[in-house]
């Protein structure tokens, strides 16, 4: 099941990258295909990248000279496995925002009439319809954003696997899972060899989450600036990038030692006396009157 | 239950705005409080804004001269109602990304040790820790981004209420719900009067989703540019804004009549022969060989 959740994430991230290449950079389909082929010959080597390259090269058998992709109705099917994965993650207290974004994107895709209505309403009200071009972004930037988001997505997915295993006493070998997936399934990819390597040692040497393994952390650091520029630029242009954005905000939340939940706790204590903990007396439930001294 | 999901969203969006005011704009707590008070005297008038202003004015009774908020441990509690709302939404095929982001933020907040570890790892690897300042952003921009995101969040929440009602034959009066919530609950706000007005007429005159009601659509159009700049600028600075970002990407997905799910469908048909529909023969399941002519 987690495999399918990760698969949803992979597909969504590739699809957003495809939109950014074609609409955001204005590349012709054949060029988009070549970019994917190039990516698929390096670190992003994977079955899904390979078939996506082929998709951008497949002619429409009905409309001579047309791209078959352009004849497809934009309503994505799903069999529910992505949804179940998210529901399980919620029960286990693991966050899987990239997967959630992927499932939400499929649900929204099914609402074809609503989207047509919304586009008409907002266009009528003065919001330009994309495509707008991404400013100052190269195909290499998109590759870096995709790879960083993929690390984020797999980090969430393997965190879910590890947590489920610990919770239920499965003693799942995460490295072995990566090996099996690499051997033959839809998400098979060179990336999984790297995941396997992370979990190859003793359980004690495994990182808390995949993104903190030294090699992956270094990858994220190297790609961070491109990742931010790509997502920011796509949001500015109005191109939908829910998966890339959710991956990046996940990363920023993860790396924030002192987070904003202080305000949540203060609000909860203010309106519902839910109490909170102080940094200087951890473990002790405190309640305050959240009013300025008069 | 949906009330609580919406409450999670409201709180998260306010909290992110508070972080952007304080860290992103570098405002002193007393000034942050004044900004919230000003917002609370206009279109954002609400109980949660009001108590948040008070929170930024409350002195620490233990540390003289300190802000009580700064003594709070950043681990947010939750009673599970937000999670259940999302699980129900998934079952009903309604997307609630703002709520999901809010629930995920609480889950992540509980992982205090993991976040400390992650900050150390990425800081050690060269990623600067915020605060970095937001470029070219004013408090008014933040207000606009918050208000636009609130429309997105309530649009999702009322879509969920309406769908659940239709699915289960509840015949829920959405305007009446807005009236009851306004009368006294944690999310009470001037905003709910506007929601009530939208659903005051006949069911036939109700918009497909709240965001498409003419007044709210106009609000979104007026705030769109500030919304994009705020989220883009926060992502660029590395300040976590999962709720604001999820609201904006929801909006961009909604208003895209011809979405990217074409590529998802092509991928699914390519790897699993799941078939797809053509625009020129809707309703008919088609399968293709997604390979370029050789």
PDB file of C-alpha atoms in Angstrom, chain A residues 7-8 10-12 14-16 18-19 23 47-48 50-52 54-63 68-79 83-84 86-88 90-91 93-97 100 103-109 111-112 114-122 125-130 159 186 207-209 211-212 216-218 220-221 224-225 228 231-232 234-242 245 248-268 270-272 274 276-280 282-283 288-293, chain B residues 7-8 10-12 14-16 18-19 23 47-48 50-52 54-63 68-79 83-84 86-88 90-91 93-97 100 103-109 111-112 114-122 125-130 159 186 207-209 211-212 216-218 220-221 224-225 228 231-232 234-242 245 248-268 270-272 274 276-280 282-283 288-293:
ATOM      1  CA  UNK A   7       3.934   5.863  -6.741  1.00  0.00           C
ATOM      2  CA  UNK A   8       1.220   8.549  -6.585  1.00  0.00           C
ATOM      3  CA  UNK A  10       6.348  10.091  -8.040  1.00  0.00           C
ATOM      4  CA  UNK A  11       3.765  10.425 -10.791  1.00  0.00           C
ATOM      5  CA  UNK A  12       2.464  13.763  -9.523  1.00  0.00           C
ATOM      6  CA  UNK A  14       6.855  14.119 -12.742  1.00  0.00           C
ATOM      7  CA  UNK A  15       3.596  15.495 -14.098  1.00  0.00           C
ATOM      8  CA  UNK A  16       4.158  18.892 -12.504  1.00  0.00           C
ATOM      9  CA  UNK A  18       6.221  18.111 -17.355  1.00  0.00           C
ATOM     10  CA  UNK A  19       3.828  21.060 -17.088  1.00  0.00           C
ATOM     11  CA  UNK A  23       4.032  25.515 -20.294  1.00  0.00           C
ATOM     12  CA  UNK A  47      10.742   3.505 -15.375  1.00  0.00           C
ATOM     13  CA  UNK A  48       8.253   6.371 -14.878  1.00  0.00           C
ATOM     14  CA  UNK A  50      11.235   6.665 -19.317  1.00  0.00           C
ATOM     15  CA  UNK A  51       7.556   6.128 -20.123  1.00  0.00           C
ATOM     16  CA  UNK A  52       6.883   9.840 -19.674  1.00  0.00           C
ATOM     17  CA  UNK A  54       7.758   8.147 -24.627  1.00  0.00           C
ATOM     18  CA  UNK A  55       4.387   9.742 -23.873  1.00  0.00           C
ATOM     19  CA  UNK A  56       5.681  13.086 -25.135  1.00  0.00           C
ATOM     20  CA  UNK A  57       6.762  11.396 -28.361  1.00  0.00           C
ATOM     21  CA  UNK A  58       3.611   9.427 -29.095  1.00  0.00           C
ATOM     22  CA  UNK A  59       1.584  10.644 -32.061  1.00  0.00           C
ATOM     23  CA  UNK A  60      -2.186  10.626 -32.067  1.00  0.00           C
ATOM     24  CA  UNK A  61      -3.322   7.739 -34.325  1.00  0.00           C
ATOM     25  CA  UNK A  62      -6.621   9.570 -34.909  1.00  0.00           C
ATOM     26  CA  UNK A  63      -5.403  13.091 -35.615  1.00  0.00           C
ATOM     27  CA  UNK A  68      -1.773  11.722 -28.451  1.00  0.00           C
ATOM     28  CA  UNK A  69      -1.424  13.264 -24.984  1.00  0.00           C
ATOM     29  CA  UNK A  70      -3.347  16.317 -26.155  1.00  0.00           C
ATOM     30  CA  UNK A  71      -6.361  14.169 -27.001  1.00  0.00           C
ATOM     31  CA  UNK A  72      -6.621  12.767 -23.470  1.00  0.00           C
ATOM     32  CA  UNK A  73      -9.337  13.869 -21.060  1.00  0.00           C
ATOM     33  CA  UNK A  74      -7.709  15.303 -17.923  1.00  0.00           C
ATOM     34  CA  UNK A  75      -9.613  13.165 -15.455  1.00  0.00           C
ATOM     35  CA  UNK A  76      -7.305  10.844 -13.537  1.00  0.00           C
ATOM     36  CA  UNK A  77      -8.490   7.530 -12.246  1.00  0.00           C
ATOM     37  CA  UNK A  78      -7.478   6.001  -8.949  1.00  0.00           C
ATOM     38  CA  UNK A  79      -8.182   2.779  -7.178  1.00  0.00           C
ATOM     39  CA  UNK A  83      -6.170   7.513  -0.151  1.00  0.00           C
ATOM     40  CA  UNK A  84      -5.822   4.506   2.166  1.00  0.00           C
ATOM     41  CA  UNK A  86      -2.818   8.700   3.738  1.00  0.00           C
ATOM     42  CA  UNK A  87      -5.543   7.558   6.109  1.00  0.00           C
ATOM     43  CA  UNK A  88      -3.144   5.011   7.598  1.00  0.00           C
ATOM     44  CA  UNK A  90      -2.823   9.956   9.748  1.00  0.00           C
ATOM     45  CA  UNK A  91      -3.627   7.169  12.197  1.00  0.00           C
ATOM     46  CA  UNK A  93       0.920  10.186  13.224  1.00  0.00           C
ATOM     47  CA  UNK A  94       3.208  10.347  10.192  1.00  0.00           C
ATOM     48  CA  UNK A  95       2.967  13.252   7.753  1.00  0.00           C
ATOM     49  CA  UNK A  96       2.831  12.466   4.055  1.00  0.00           C
ATOM     50  CA  UNK A  97       2.089  15.853   2.457  1.00  0.00           C
ATOM     51  CA  UNK A 100      -1.669  13.959   0.037  1.00  0.00           C
ATOM     52  CA  UNK A 103      -4.195  12.230  -4.115  1.00  0.00           C
ATOM     53  CA  UNK A 104      -5.869  15.643  -3.909  1.00  0.00           C
ATOM     54  CA  UNK A 105      -4.698  16.421  -7.441  1.00  0.00           C
ATOM     55  CA  UNK A 106      -6.402  13.273  -8.721  1.00  0.00           C
ATOM     56  CA  UNK A 107      -9.607  14.069  -6.883  1.00  0.00           C
ATOM     57  CA  UNK A 108      -9.602  17.606  -8.267  1.00  0.00           C
ATOM     58  CA  UNK A 109      -8.886  16.274 -11.755  1.00  0.00           C
ATOM     59  CA  UNK A 111     -14.066  17.584 -11.110  1.00  0.00           C
ATOM     60  CA  UNK A 112     -13.826  18.546 -14.756  1.00  0.00           C
ATOM     61  CA  UNK A 114     -16.065  22.558 -11.645  1.00  0.00           C
ATOM     62  CA  UNK A 115     -12.618  23.420 -12.965  1.00  0.00           C
ATOM     63  CA  UNK A 116     -14.042  24.681 -16.246  1.00  0.00           C
ATOM     64  CA  UNK A 117     -16.511  26.830 -14.318  1.00  0.00           C
ATOM     65  CA  UNK A 118     -13.766  28.152 -12.038  1.00  0.00           C
ATOM     66  CA  UNK A 119     -11.465  29.027 -14.905  1.00  0.00           C
ATOM     67  CA  UNK A 120     -14.271  30.947 -16.586  1.00  0.00           C
ATOM     68  CA  UNK A 121     -15.185  32.789 -13.381  1.00  0.00           C
ATOM     69  CA  UNK A 122     -11.642  33.863 -12.580  1.00  0.00           C
ATOM     70  CA  UNK A 125     -12.834  38.508 -13.168  1.00  0.00           C
ATOM     71  CA  UNK A 126      -9.451  39.377 -14.564  1.00  0.00           C
ATOM     72  CA  UNK A 127      -7.044  36.607 -13.567  1.00  0.00           C
ATOM     73  CA  UNK A 128      -5.044  35.589 -16.574  1.00  0.00           C
ATOM     74  CA  UNK A 129      -5.028  31.972 -17.472  1.00  0.00           C
ATOM     75  CA  UNK A 130      -1.632  30.297 -17.679  1.00  0.00           C
ATOM     76  CA  UNK A 159       9.092   7.109   7.592  1.00  0.00           C
ATOM     77  CA  UNK A 186       6.310   0.830 -11.307  1.00  0.00           C
ATOM     78  CA  UNK A 207      18.869   7.909   9.971  1.00  0.00           C
ATOM     79  CA  UNK A 208      15.739   9.158  11.747  1.00  0.00           C
ATOM     80  CA  UNK A 209      14.316   9.915   8.333  1.00  0.00           C
ATOM     81  CA  UNK A 211      16.313  13.037   4.211  1.00  0.00           C
ATOM     82  CA  UNK A 212      18.803  13.151   7.090  1.00  0.00           C
ATOM     83  CA  UNK A 216      20.560  12.739   0.775  1.00  0.00           C
ATOM     84  CA  UNK A 217      21.060  15.729   3.064  1.00  0.00           C
ATOM     85  CA  UNK A 218      23.927  16.845   0.831  1.00  0.00           C
ATOM     86  CA  UNK A 220      19.051  18.564  -0.664  1.00  0.00           C
ATOM     87  CA  UNK A 221      21.514  21.280   0.261  1.00  0.00           C
ATOM     88  CA  UNK A 224      17.780  23.806  -2.256  1.00  0.00           C
ATOM     89  CA  UNK A 225      18.107  27.113  -4.072  1.00  0.00           C
ATOM     90  CA  UNK A 228      12.895  27.341  -3.970  1.00  0.00           C
ATOM     91  CA  UNK A 231       8.328  26.523  -6.743  1.00  0.00           C
ATOM     92  CA  UNK A 232       8.283  30.278  -6.189  1.00  0.00           C
ATOM     93  CA  UNK A 234       5.587  28.442 -10.620  1.00  0.00           C
ATOM     94  CA  UNK A 235       3.379  29.983  -7.926  1.00  0.00           C
ATOM     95  CA  UNK A 236       4.092  33.392  -9.350  1.00  0.00           C
ATOM     96  CA  UNK A 237       3.103  32.224 -12.839  1.00  0.00           C
ATOM     97  CA  UNK A 238      -0.037  30.509 -11.520  1.00  0.00           C
ATOM     98  CA  UNK A 239       0.946  27.039 -12.652  1.00  0.00           C
ATOM     99  CA  UNK A 240      -0.361  24.406 -10.194  1.00  0.00           C
ATOM    100  CA  UNK A 241       2.496  22.701  -8.330  1.00  0.00           C
ATOM    101  CA  UNK A 242       0.831  21.200  -5.241  1.00  0.00           C
ATOM    102  CA  UNK A 245       5.199  22.968  -3.007  1.00  0.00           C
ATOM    103  CA  UNK A 248       9.308  22.021  -0.040  1.00  0.00           C
ATOM    104  CA  UNK A 249       7.095  23.179   2.846  1.00  0.00           C
ATOM    105  CA  UNK A 250       7.560  19.727   4.419  1.00  0.00           C
ATOM    106  CA  UNK A 251      11.317  20.263   4.234  1.00  0.00           C
ATOM    107  CA  UNK A 252      11.078  23.727   5.774  1.00  0.00           C
ATOM    108  CA  UNK A 253       8.887  22.449   8.589  1.00  0.00           C
ATOM    109  CA  UNK A 254      11.233  19.538   9.251  1.00  0.00           C
ATOM    110  CA  UNK A 255      14.332  21.695   9.539  1.00  0.00           C
ATOM    111  CA  UNK A 256      12.755  24.241  11.908  1.00  0.00           C
ATOM    112  CA  UNK A 257      13.822  23.260  15.408  1.00  0.00           C
ATOM    113  CA  UNK A 258      11.777  25.953  17.078  1.00  0.00           C
ATOM    114  CA  UNK A 259       8.463  25.930  15.265  1.00  0.00           C
ATOM    115  CA  UNK A 260       5.357  28.077  15.271  1.00  0.00           C
ATOM    116  CA  UNK A 261       3.242  25.589  17.212  1.00  0.00           C
ATOM    117  CA  UNK A 262       3.933  27.807  20.222  1.00  0.00           C
ATOM    118  CA  UNK A 263       1.180  30.082  18.929  1.00  0.00           C
ATOM    119  CA  UNK A 264      -1.164  27.109  18.399  1.00  0.00           C
ATOM    120  CA  UNK A 265      -0.573  26.037  21.982  1.00  0.00           C
ATOM    121  CA  UNK A 266      -1.168  29.554  23.265  1.00  0.00           C
ATOM    122  CA  UNK A 267      -4.398  29.777  21.271  1.00  0.00           C
ATOM    123  CA  UNK A 268      -5.602  26.399  22.547  1.00  0.00           C
ATOM    124  CA  UNK A 270      -6.494  30.691  25.670  1.00  0.00           C
ATOM    125  CA  UNK A 271      -9.784  29.474  24.227  1.00  0.00           C
ATOM    126  CA  UNK A 272     -10.049  26.043  25.778  1.00  0.00           C
ATOM    127  CA  UNK A 274      -5.967  22.979  27.050  1.00  0.00           C
ATOM    128  CA  UNK A 276       0.769  23.875  27.428  1.00  0.00           C
ATOM    129  CA  UNK A 277       4.344  23.047  28.421  1.00  0.00           C
ATOM    130  CA  UNK A 278       7.030  25.594  29.209  1.00  0.00           C
ATOM    131  CA  UNK A 279      10.519  25.168  27.864  1.00  0.00           C
ATOM    132  CA  UNK A 280      11.905  25.592  31.384  1.00  0.00           C
ATOM    133  CA  UNK A 282       8.954  20.413  30.310  1.00  0.00           C
ATOM    134  CA  UNK A 283       6.451  17.703  31.120  1.00  0.00           C
ATOM    135  CA  UNK A 288      -2.238  30.896  31.725  1.00  0.00           C
ATOM    136  CA  UNK A 289      -4.585  33.792  31.240  1.00  0.00           C
ATOM    137  CA  UNK A 290      -3.515  35.071  27.866  1.00  0.00           C
ATOM    138  CA  UNK A 291      -4.303  38.705  28.448  1.00  0.00           C
ATOM    139  CA  UNK A 292      -1.955  41.669  28.632  1.00  0.00           C
ATOM    140  CA  UNK A 293      -1.541  43.143  32.087  1.00  0.00           C
TER     141      UNK A 293
ATOM    142  CA  UNK B   7     -10.755  25.668  13.018  1.00  0.00           C
ATOM    143  CA  UNK B   8      -7.459  23.823  12.449  1.00  0.00           C
ATOM    144  CA  UNK B  10      -7.917  29.048  10.607  1.00  0.00           C
ATOM    145  CA  UNK B  11      -5.417  28.583  13.412  1.00  0.00           C
ATOM    146  CA  UNK B  12      -2.657  27.376  11.106  1.00  0.00           C
ATOM    147  CA  UNK B  14      -3.052  32.798  11.500  1.00  0.00           C
ATOM    148  CA  UNK B  15       0.039  31.171  12.994  1.00  0.00           C
ATOM    149  CA  UNK B  16       1.889  31.271   9.678  1.00  0.00           C
ATOM    150  CA  UNK B  18       2.252  35.594  12.808  1.00  0.00           C
ATOM    151  CA  UNK B  19       5.585  33.988  11.893  1.00  0.00           C
ATOM    152  CA  UNK B  23      10.352  36.708  11.582  1.00  0.00           C
ATOM    153  CA  UNK B  47     -12.275  35.666  17.902  1.00  0.00           C
ATOM    154  CA  UNK B  48      -9.074  33.850  16.892  1.00  0.00           C
ATOM    155  CA  UNK B  50      -8.408  38.828  18.758  1.00  0.00           C
ATOM    156  CA  UNK B  51      -6.892  36.242  21.098  1.00  0.00           C
ATOM    157  CA  UNK B  52      -3.782  36.049  18.924  1.00  0.00           C
ATOM    158  CA  UNK B  54      -3.588  39.301  23.112  1.00  0.00           C
ATOM    159  CA  UNK B  55      -1.094  36.423  22.998  1.00  0.00           C
ATOM    160  CA  UNK B  56       1.516  38.727  21.490  1.00  0.00           C
ATOM    161  CA  UNK B  57       0.938  41.181  24.340  1.00  0.00           C
ATOM    162  CA  UNK B  58       1.031  38.719  27.236  1.00  0.00           C
ATOM    163  CA  UNK B  59       4.081  38.968  29.479  1.00  0.00           C
ATOM    164  CA  UNK B  60       5.746  35.943  30.992  1.00  0.00           C
ATOM    165  CA  UNK B  61       4.815  35.820  34.697  1.00  0.00           C
ATOM    166  CA  UNK B  62       7.970  33.803  35.376  1.00  0.00           C
ATOM    167  CA  UNK B  63      10.551  35.782  33.406  1.00  0.00           C
ATOM    168  CA  UNK B  68       5.009  34.396  27.590  1.00  0.00           C
ATOM    169  CA  UNK B  69       4.743  32.954  24.074  1.00  0.00           C
ATOM    170  CA  UNK B  70       8.511  32.576  23.928  1.00  0.00           C
ATOM    171  CA  UNK B  71       8.452  30.279  26.945  1.00  0.00           C
ATOM    172  CA  UNK B  72       6.060  27.825  25.312  1.00  0.00           C
ATOM    173  CA  UNK B  73       7.206  24.442  24.006  1.00  0.00           C
ATOM    174  CA  UNK B  74       6.393  24.204  20.291  1.00  0.00           C
ATOM    175  CA  UNK B  75       4.565  20.903  20.472  1.00  0.00           C
ATOM    176  CA  UNK B  76       0.915  21.294  19.499  1.00  0.00           C
ATOM    177  CA  UNK B  77      -1.739  19.062  20.931  1.00  0.00           C
ATOM    178  CA  UNK B  78      -4.712  17.737  19.022  1.00  0.00           C
ATOM    179  CA  UNK B  79      -7.688  15.627  19.835  1.00  0.00           C
ATOM    180  CA  UNK B  83      -7.539  14.048  11.290  1.00  0.00           C
ATOM    181  CA  UNK B  84     -11.006  12.516  11.189  1.00  0.00           C
ATOM    182  CA  UNK B  86      -9.586  14.732   6.491  1.00  0.00           C
ATOM    183  CA  UNK B  87     -10.232  10.998   6.497  1.00  0.00           C
ATOM    184  CA  UNK B  88     -13.943  11.661   5.922  1.00  0.00           C
ATOM    185  CA  UNK B  90     -10.954  11.526   1.433  1.00  0.00           C
ATOM    186  CA  UNK B  91     -13.802   9.012   1.556  1.00  0.00           C
ATOM    187  CA  UNK B  93     -13.793  12.596  -2.683  1.00  0.00           C
ATOM    188  CA  UNK B  94     -13.486  16.200  -1.482  1.00  0.00           C
ATOM    189  CA  UNK B  95     -10.075  17.859  -1.281  1.00  0.00           C
ATOM    190  CA  UNK B  96      -9.189  19.730   1.892  1.00  0.00           C
ATOM    191  CA  UNK B  97      -5.507  20.597   1.423  1.00  0.00           C
ATOM    192  CA  UNK B 100      -4.416  18.628   5.720  1.00  0.00           C
ATOM    193  CA  UNK B 103      -3.065  18.671  10.695  1.00  0.00           C
ATOM    194  CA  UNK B 104       0.345  17.772   9.263  1.00  0.00           C
ATOM    195  CA  UNK B 105       1.851  20.859  10.912  1.00  0.00           C
ATOM    196  CA  UNK B 106       0.571  19.690  14.290  1.00  0.00           C
ATOM    197  CA  UNK B 107       1.918  16.196  13.777  1.00  0.00           C
ATOM    198  CA  UNK B 108       5.303  17.573  12.758  1.00  0.00           C
ATOM    199  CA  UNK B 109       5.291  19.915  15.751  1.00  0.00           C
ATOM    200  CA  UNK B 111       8.375  15.595  16.574  1.00  0.00           C
ATOM    201  CA  UNK B 112      10.488  18.030  18.580  1.00  0.00           C
ATOM    202  CA  UNK B 114      13.486  15.117  14.933  1.00  0.00           C
ATOM    203  CA  UNK B 115      13.162  18.784  14.042  1.00  0.00           C
ATOM    204  CA  UNK B 116      16.101  19.727  16.242  1.00  0.00           C
ATOM    205  CA  UNK B 117      18.171  16.991  14.594  1.00  0.00           C
ATOM    206  CA  UNK B 118      17.117  18.125  11.119  1.00  0.00           C
ATOM    207  CA  UNK B 119      17.930  21.762  11.790  1.00  0.00           C
ATOM    208  CA  UNK B 120      21.383  20.775  13.015  1.00  0.00           C
ATOM    209  CA  UNK B 121      22.007  18.517  10.017  1.00  0.00           C
ATOM    210  CA  UNK B 122      20.994  21.102   7.431  1.00  0.00           C
ATOM    211  CA  UNK B 125      25.498  21.244   5.698  1.00  0.00           C
ATOM    212  CA  UNK B 126      25.241  24.911   4.874  1.00  0.00           C
ATOM    213  CA  UNK B 127      21.537  25.801   4.767  1.00  0.00           C
ATOM    214  CA  UNK B 128      21.025  28.962   6.726  1.00  0.00           C
ATOM    215  CA  UNK B 129      18.451  28.895   9.440  1.00  0.00           C
ATOM    216  CA  UNK B 130      15.698  31.476   9.193  1.00  0.00           C
ATOM    217  CA  UNK B 159     -17.686  21.871  -0.070  1.00  0.00           C
ATOM    218  CA  UNK B 186     -14.085  29.335  18.242  1.00  0.00           C
ATOM    219  CA  UNK B 207     -22.315  28.509  -6.105  1.00  0.00           C
ATOM    220  CA  UNK B 208     -20.621  25.183  -6.857  1.00  0.00           C
ATOM    221  CA  UNK B 209     -18.021  26.107  -4.254  1.00  0.00           C
ATOM    222  CA  UNK B 211     -14.791  30.595  -3.839  1.00  0.00           C
ATOM    223  CA  UNK B 212     -16.922  30.960  -6.965  1.00  0.00           C
ATOM    224  CA  UNK B 216     -15.549  35.921  -2.859  1.00  0.00           C
ATOM    225  CA  UNK B 217     -14.275  35.509  -6.410  1.00  0.00           C
ATOM    226  CA  UNK B 218     -13.757  39.266  -6.551  1.00  0.00           C
ATOM    227  CA  UNK B 220      -9.619  36.488  -4.544  1.00  0.00           C
ATOM    228  CA  UNK B 221      -8.892  38.384  -7.712  1.00  0.00           C
ATOM    229  CA  UNK B 224      -4.215  37.223  -5.883  1.00  0.00           C
ATOM    230  CA  UNK B 225      -0.990  39.063  -6.576  1.00  0.00           C
ATOM    231  CA  UNK B 228       1.466  34.862  -4.722  1.00  0.00           C
ATOM    232  CA  UNK B 231       3.928  32.632  -0.471  1.00  0.00           C
ATOM    233  CA  UNK B 232       6.759  32.907  -2.994  1.00  0.00           C
ATOM    234  CA  UNK B 234       8.207  32.941   2.316  1.00  0.00           C
ATOM    235  CA  UNK B 235       9.378  29.890   0.359  1.00  0.00           C
ATOM    236  CA  UNK B 236      12.360  31.840  -0.830  1.00  0.00           C
ATOM    237  CA  UNK B 237      13.233  32.835   2.748  1.00  0.00           C
ATOM    238  CA  UNK B 238      12.732  29.274   3.995  1.00  0.00           C
ATOM    239  CA  UNK B 239       9.934  30.126   6.419  1.00  0.00           C
ATOM    240  CA  UNK B 240       7.434  27.247   6.642  1.00  0.00           C
ATOM    241  CA  UNK B 241       4.063  28.186   5.149  1.00  0.00           C
ATOM    242  CA  UNK B 242       2.379  24.843   4.429  1.00  0.00           C
ATOM    243  CA  UNK B 245       0.998  27.379   0.097  1.00  0.00           C
ATOM    244  CA  UNK B 248      -2.759  28.844  -3.135  1.00  0.00           C
ATOM    245  CA  UNK B 249      -1.987  25.627  -5.002  1.00  0.00           C
ATOM    246  CA  UNK B 250      -5.591  24.536  -4.359  1.00  0.00           C
ATOM    247  CA  UNK B 251      -6.745  27.749  -6.011  1.00  0.00           C
ATOM    248  CA  UNK B 252      -4.460  27.247  -9.001  1.00  0.00           C
ATOM    249  CA  UNK B 253      -5.631  23.669  -9.430  1.00  0.00           C
ATOM    250  CA  UNK B 254      -9.271  24.705  -9.196  1.00  0.00           C
ATOM    251  CA  UNK B 255      -9.010  27.401 -11.839  1.00  0.00           C
ATOM    252  CA  UNK B 256      -7.203  25.195 -14.379  1.00  0.00           C
ATOM    253  CA  UNK B 257      -9.835  23.892 -16.761  1.00  0.00           C
ATOM    254  CA  UNK B 258      -7.426  21.731 -18.711  1.00  0.00           C
ATOM    255  CA  UNK B 259      -5.258  20.102 -16.091  1.00  0.00           C
ATOM    256  CA  UNK B 260      -2.167  17.967 -16.105  1.00  0.00           C
ATOM    257  CA  UNK B 261      -3.987  14.744 -15.266  1.00  0.00           C
ATOM    258  CA  UNK B 262      -3.692  13.956 -18.972  1.00  0.00           C
ATOM    259  CA  UNK B 263      -0.122  12.841 -18.246  1.00  0.00           C
ATOM    260  CA  UNK B 264      -1.271  10.774 -15.244  1.00  0.00           C
ATOM    261  CA  UNK B 265      -3.803   9.022 -17.463  1.00  0.00           C
ATOM    262  CA  UNK B 266      -1.220   8.401 -20.155  1.00  0.00           C
ATOM    263  CA  UNK B 267       1.185   6.962 -17.570  1.00  0.00           C
ATOM    264  CA  UNK B 268      -1.501   4.710 -16.094  1.00  0.00           C
ATOM    265  CA  UNK B 270       1.110   2.923 -20.441  1.00  0.00           C
ATOM    266  CA  UNK B 271       2.172   0.896 -17.401  1.00  0.00           C
ATOM    267  CA  UNK B 272      -1.103  -0.782 -16.473  1.00  0.00           C
ATOM    268  CA  UNK B 274      -5.865   1.294 -17.246  1.00  0.00           C
ATOM    269  CA  UNK B 276      -8.277   6.667 -20.681  1.00  0.00           C
ATOM    270  CA  UNK B 277     -10.912   8.816 -22.331  1.00  0.00           C
ATOM    271  CA  UNK B 278     -10.374  10.948 -25.414  1.00  0.00           C
ATOM    272  CA  UNK B 279     -11.740  14.463 -25.564  1.00  0.00           C
ATOM    273  CA  UNK B 280     -13.400  13.656 -28.890  1.00  0.00           C
ATOM    274  CA  UNK B 282     -15.836  11.012 -24.024  1.00  0.00           C
ATOM    275  CA  UNK B 283     -17.219   8.078 -22.075  1.00  0.00           C
ATOM    276  CA  UNK B 288      -2.998   2.930 -26.598  1.00  0.00           C
ATOM    277  CA  UNK B 289       0.570   1.810 -26.977  1.00  0.00           C
ATOM    278  CA  UNK B 290       2.454   4.794 -25.682  1.00  0.00           C
ATOM    279  CA  UNK B 291       5.488   4.434 -27.865  1.00  0.00           C
ATOM    280  CA  UNK B 292       6.758   6.709 -30.608  1.00  0.00           C
ATOM    281  CA  UNK B 293       6.395   5.336 -34.124  1.00  0.00           C
TER     282      UNK B 293
END
